[in-house]
Coordinates of C-alpha atoms in Angstrom, one line a residue:
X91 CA 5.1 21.3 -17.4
X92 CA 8.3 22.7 -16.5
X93 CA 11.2 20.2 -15.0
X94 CA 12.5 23.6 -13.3
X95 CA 9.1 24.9 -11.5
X96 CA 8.2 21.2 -10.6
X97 CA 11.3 20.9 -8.8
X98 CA 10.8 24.2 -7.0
X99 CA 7.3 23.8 -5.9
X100 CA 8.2 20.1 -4.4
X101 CA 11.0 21.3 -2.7
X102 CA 9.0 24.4 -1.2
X103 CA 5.9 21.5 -0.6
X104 CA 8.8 19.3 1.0
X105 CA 9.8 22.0 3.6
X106 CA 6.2 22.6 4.6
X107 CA 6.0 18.9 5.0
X108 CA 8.4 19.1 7.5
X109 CA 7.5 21.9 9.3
X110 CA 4.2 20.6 9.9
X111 CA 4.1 18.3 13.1
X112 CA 0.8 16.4 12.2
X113 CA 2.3 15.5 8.6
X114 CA 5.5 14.1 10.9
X115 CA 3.2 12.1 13.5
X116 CA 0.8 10.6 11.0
X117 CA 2.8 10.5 7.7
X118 CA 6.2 10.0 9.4
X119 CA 6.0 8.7 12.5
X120 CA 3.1 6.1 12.2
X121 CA 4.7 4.8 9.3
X122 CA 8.1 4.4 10.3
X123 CA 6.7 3.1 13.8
X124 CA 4.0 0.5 13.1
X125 CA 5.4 -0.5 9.3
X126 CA 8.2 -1.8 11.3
X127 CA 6.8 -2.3 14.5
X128 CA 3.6 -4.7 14.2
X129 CA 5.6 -6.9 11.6
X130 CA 8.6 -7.1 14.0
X131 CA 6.5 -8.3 17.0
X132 CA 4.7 -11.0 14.9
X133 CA 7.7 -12.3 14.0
X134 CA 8.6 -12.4 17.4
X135 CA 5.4 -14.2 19.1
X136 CA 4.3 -15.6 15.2
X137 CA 5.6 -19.2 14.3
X138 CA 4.1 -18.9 10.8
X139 CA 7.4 -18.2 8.8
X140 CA 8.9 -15.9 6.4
X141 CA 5.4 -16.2 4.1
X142 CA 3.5 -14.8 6.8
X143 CA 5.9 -12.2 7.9
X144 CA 5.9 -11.4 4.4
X145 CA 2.4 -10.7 4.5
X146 CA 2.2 -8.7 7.3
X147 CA 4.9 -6.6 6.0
X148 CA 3.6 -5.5 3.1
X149 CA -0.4 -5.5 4.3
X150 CA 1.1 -2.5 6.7
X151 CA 3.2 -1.0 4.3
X152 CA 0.4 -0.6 1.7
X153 CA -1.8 0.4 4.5
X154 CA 0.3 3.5 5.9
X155 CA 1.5 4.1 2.3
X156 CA -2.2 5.4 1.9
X157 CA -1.8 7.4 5.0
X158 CA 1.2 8.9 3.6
X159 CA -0.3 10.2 0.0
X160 CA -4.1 9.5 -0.7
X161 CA -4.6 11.1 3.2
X162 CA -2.1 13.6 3.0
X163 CA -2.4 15.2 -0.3
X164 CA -5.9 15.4 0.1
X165 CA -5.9 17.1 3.6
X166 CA -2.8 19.4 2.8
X167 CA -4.8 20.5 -0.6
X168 CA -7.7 21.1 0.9
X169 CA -5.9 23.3 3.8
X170 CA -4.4 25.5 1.0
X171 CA -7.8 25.6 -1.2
X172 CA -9.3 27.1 2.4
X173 CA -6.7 29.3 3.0
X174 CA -6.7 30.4 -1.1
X175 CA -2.7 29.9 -0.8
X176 CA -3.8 27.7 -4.2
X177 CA -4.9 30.4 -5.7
X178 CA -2.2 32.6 -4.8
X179 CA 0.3 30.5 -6.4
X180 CA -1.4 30.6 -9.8
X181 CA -1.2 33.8 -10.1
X182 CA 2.8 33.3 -10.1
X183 CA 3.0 32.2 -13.1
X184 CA 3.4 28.7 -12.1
X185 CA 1.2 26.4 -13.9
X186 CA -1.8 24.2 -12.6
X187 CA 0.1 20.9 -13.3
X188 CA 3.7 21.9 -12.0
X189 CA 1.4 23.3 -8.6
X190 CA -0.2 20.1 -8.6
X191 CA 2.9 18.3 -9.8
X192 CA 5.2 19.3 -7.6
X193 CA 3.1 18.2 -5.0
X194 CA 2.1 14.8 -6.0
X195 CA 6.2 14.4 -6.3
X196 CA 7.4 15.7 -3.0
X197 CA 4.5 13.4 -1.3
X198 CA 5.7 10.4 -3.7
X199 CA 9.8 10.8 -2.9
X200 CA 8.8 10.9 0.8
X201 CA 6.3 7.3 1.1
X202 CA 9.5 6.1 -1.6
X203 CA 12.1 7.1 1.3
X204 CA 9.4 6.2 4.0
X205 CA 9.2 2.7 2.5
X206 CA 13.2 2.1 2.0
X207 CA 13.8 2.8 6.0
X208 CA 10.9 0.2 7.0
X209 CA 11.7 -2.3 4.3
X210 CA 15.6 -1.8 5.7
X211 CA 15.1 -2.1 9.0
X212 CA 12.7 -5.6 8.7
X213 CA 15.5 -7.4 7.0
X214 CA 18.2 -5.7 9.3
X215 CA 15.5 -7.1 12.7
X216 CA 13.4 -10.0 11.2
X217 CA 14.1 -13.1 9.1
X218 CA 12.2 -10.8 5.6
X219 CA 15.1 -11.1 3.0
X220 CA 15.3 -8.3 0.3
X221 CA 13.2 -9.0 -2.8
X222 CA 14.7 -11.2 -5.4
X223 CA 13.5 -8.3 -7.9
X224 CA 14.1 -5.0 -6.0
X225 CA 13.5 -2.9 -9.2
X226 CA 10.0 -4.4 -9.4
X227 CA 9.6 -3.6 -6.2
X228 CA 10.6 0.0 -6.2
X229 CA 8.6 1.0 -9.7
X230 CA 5.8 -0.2 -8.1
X231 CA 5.7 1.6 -4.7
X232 CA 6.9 5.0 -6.7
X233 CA 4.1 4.2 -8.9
X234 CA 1.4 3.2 -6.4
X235 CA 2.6 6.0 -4.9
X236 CA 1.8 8.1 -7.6
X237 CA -1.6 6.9 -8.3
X238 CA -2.4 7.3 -4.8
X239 CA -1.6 11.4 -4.3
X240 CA -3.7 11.6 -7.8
X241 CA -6.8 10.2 -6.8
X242 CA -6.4 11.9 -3.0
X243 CA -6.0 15.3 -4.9
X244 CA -9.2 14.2 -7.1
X245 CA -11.1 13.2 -3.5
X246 CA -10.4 17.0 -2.5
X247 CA -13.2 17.8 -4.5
X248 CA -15.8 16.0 -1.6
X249 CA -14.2 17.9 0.8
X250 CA -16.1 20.5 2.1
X251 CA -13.6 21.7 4.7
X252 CA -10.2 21.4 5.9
X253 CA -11.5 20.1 9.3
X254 CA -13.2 17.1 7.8
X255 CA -10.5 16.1 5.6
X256 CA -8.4 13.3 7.6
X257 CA -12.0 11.5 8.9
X258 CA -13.2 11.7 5.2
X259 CA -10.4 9.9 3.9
X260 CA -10.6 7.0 6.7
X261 CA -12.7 5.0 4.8
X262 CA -10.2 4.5 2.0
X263 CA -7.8 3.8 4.4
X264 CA -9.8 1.1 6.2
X265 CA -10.8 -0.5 2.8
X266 CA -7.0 -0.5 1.2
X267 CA -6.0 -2.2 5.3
X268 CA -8.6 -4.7 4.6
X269 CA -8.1 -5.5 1.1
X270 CA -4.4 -5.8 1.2
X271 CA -4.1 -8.1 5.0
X272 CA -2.9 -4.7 7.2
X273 CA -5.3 -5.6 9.8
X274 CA -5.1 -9.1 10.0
X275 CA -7.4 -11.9 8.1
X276 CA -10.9 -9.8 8.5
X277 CA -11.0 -10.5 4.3
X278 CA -11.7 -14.2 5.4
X279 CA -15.0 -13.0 7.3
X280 CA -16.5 -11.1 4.3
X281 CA -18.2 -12.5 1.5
X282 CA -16.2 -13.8 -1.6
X283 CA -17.4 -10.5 -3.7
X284 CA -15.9 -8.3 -1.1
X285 CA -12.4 -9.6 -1.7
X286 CA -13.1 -9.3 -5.5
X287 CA -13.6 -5.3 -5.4
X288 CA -10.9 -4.7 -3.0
X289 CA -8.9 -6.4 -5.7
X290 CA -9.2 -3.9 -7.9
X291 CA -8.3 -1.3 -5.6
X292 CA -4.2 0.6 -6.3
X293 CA -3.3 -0.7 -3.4
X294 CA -4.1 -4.6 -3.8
X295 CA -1.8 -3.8 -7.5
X296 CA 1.1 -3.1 -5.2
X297 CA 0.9 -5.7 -3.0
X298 CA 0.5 -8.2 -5.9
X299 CA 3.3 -6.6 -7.9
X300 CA 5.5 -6.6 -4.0
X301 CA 4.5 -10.7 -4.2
X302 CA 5.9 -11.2 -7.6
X303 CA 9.6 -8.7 -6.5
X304 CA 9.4 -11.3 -3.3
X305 CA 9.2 -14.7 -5.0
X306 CA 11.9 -17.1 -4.4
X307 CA 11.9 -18.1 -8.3
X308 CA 11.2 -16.1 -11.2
X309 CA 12.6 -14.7 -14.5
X310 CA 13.1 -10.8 -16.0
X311 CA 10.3 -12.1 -18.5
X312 CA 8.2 -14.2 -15.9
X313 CA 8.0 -10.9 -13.8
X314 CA 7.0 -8.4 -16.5
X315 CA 4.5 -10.9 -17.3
X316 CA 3.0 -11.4 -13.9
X317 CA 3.3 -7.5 -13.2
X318 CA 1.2 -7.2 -16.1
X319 CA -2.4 -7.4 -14.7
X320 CA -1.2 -5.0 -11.4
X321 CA 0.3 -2.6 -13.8
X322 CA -3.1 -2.2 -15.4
X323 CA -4.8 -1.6 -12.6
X324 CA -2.7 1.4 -11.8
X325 CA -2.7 2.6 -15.5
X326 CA -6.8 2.6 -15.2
X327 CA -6.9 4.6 -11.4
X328 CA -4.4 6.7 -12.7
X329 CA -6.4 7.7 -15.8
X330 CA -9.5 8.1 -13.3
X331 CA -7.6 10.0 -11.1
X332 CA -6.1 12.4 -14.4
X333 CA -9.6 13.0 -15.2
X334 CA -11.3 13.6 -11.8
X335 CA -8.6 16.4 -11.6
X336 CA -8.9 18.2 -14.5
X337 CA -13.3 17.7 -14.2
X338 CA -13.5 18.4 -10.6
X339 CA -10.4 19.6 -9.0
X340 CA -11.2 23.0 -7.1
X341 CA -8.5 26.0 -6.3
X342 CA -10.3 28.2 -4.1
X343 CA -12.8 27.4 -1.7
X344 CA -16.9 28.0 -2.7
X345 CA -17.3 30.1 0.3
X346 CA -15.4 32.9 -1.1

């Protein structure tokens, strides 16, 4: 992989990003919007304290950070499989992983950035205060992040069609709201084992990790040791996601 063509493929991926108005609405806009939105109004109307807003904040964030890479890589990947614009740029001489690569890193700086401005603007408008650990914090998103545009460009491979691609990736959007509190307490109304598998998911690892970076006590130690078991969850979906890529990943659509 070469640092020079990854660099050029995200930064050509990063200005089709922001030339494409559904991208800014649902990546962009949604995000910025509701991440700060919802958790702003509940602390207006909510008298549960800084625990709850806590919560709320980062059952959101996790929530539209799956909107902004699992969704997103998978629908952009599938548009330029359709269109063979995939298969086009292999033939540049740019390699499958600095393609893929430069991708997954454009999608990753953007939810990083996406996440700073909400995170920002709640302690600016609402009684969050920053995280006690704020490097925690930010391996963790960059790294959830990460996980999360591998598997969505693994899911491609279900995707028969570009026009099917958002609705297909609902599903793993309402699960990782659900799982990590970004729609409210529906958790409490499923059975125990429910909340054990949406444990496992990336996105429960970053919220748990986001807990740790947010505790009011705590050690450089005590935190590597409680980011331990959330850190291995990524390291296992990540592996997953490595291999569905390289097994399954498709360049060019099966109708041509």
């Amino acid at each position: 992989m070469s640092a020079r063509d990854l660099a050029v493929v995200a930064r050509f991926d990063s200005r089709l990003f922001w030339r494409d108005k559904t991208a800014l609405t649902t990546s962009v806009g949604l995000f910025v919007l509701l991440g700060i939105g919802l958790p702003l109004m509940m602390d207006r109307v909510g008298p549960e304290g800084p625990k709850f807003l806590l919560d709320i904040h980062l059952g959101v964030l996790v929530t539209f950070l799956t909107v902004a890479t699992f969704s997103q890589i998978a629908t952009t990947l599938t548009a330029r499989r359709d269109q063979l614009l995939l298969k086009r740029m292999r033939t540049t001489g740019l390699s499958d992983r600095d393609i893929l690569g430069g991708e997954v890193g454009n999608l990753v700086i953007q939810a990083t950035l996406l996440t700073g401005v909400v995170s920002v603007a709640l302690y600016a408008l609402t009684g969050l205060t920053m995280p006690r650990d704020p490097l925690l914090y930010l391996v963790f998103v960059v790294a959830g992040s990460a996980v999360l545009c591998l598997l969505g460009a693994a899911f491609t491979a279900v995707i028969p069609r570009t026009e099917v691609a958002t609705v297909m990736t609902m599903p793993f959007f309402f699960l990782a709201g659900i799982g990590a509190g970004g729609f409210g307490p529906m958790l409490e109304m499923l059975p125990g084992w429910a909340g054990t598998v949406l444990d496992l998911l990336p996105t429960a690892a970053v919220v748990e990790a986001a807990q740790v970076a947010y505790a009011a006590d705590g050690t450089f130690l005590g935190d590597l040791g409680a980011a331990a078991v959330p850190a291995l969850k990524l390291v296992v979906w990540a592996a997953i996601g490595l291999l569905a890529v390289r097994r399954w990943f498709r360049w060019e659509t099966r109708r041509s």
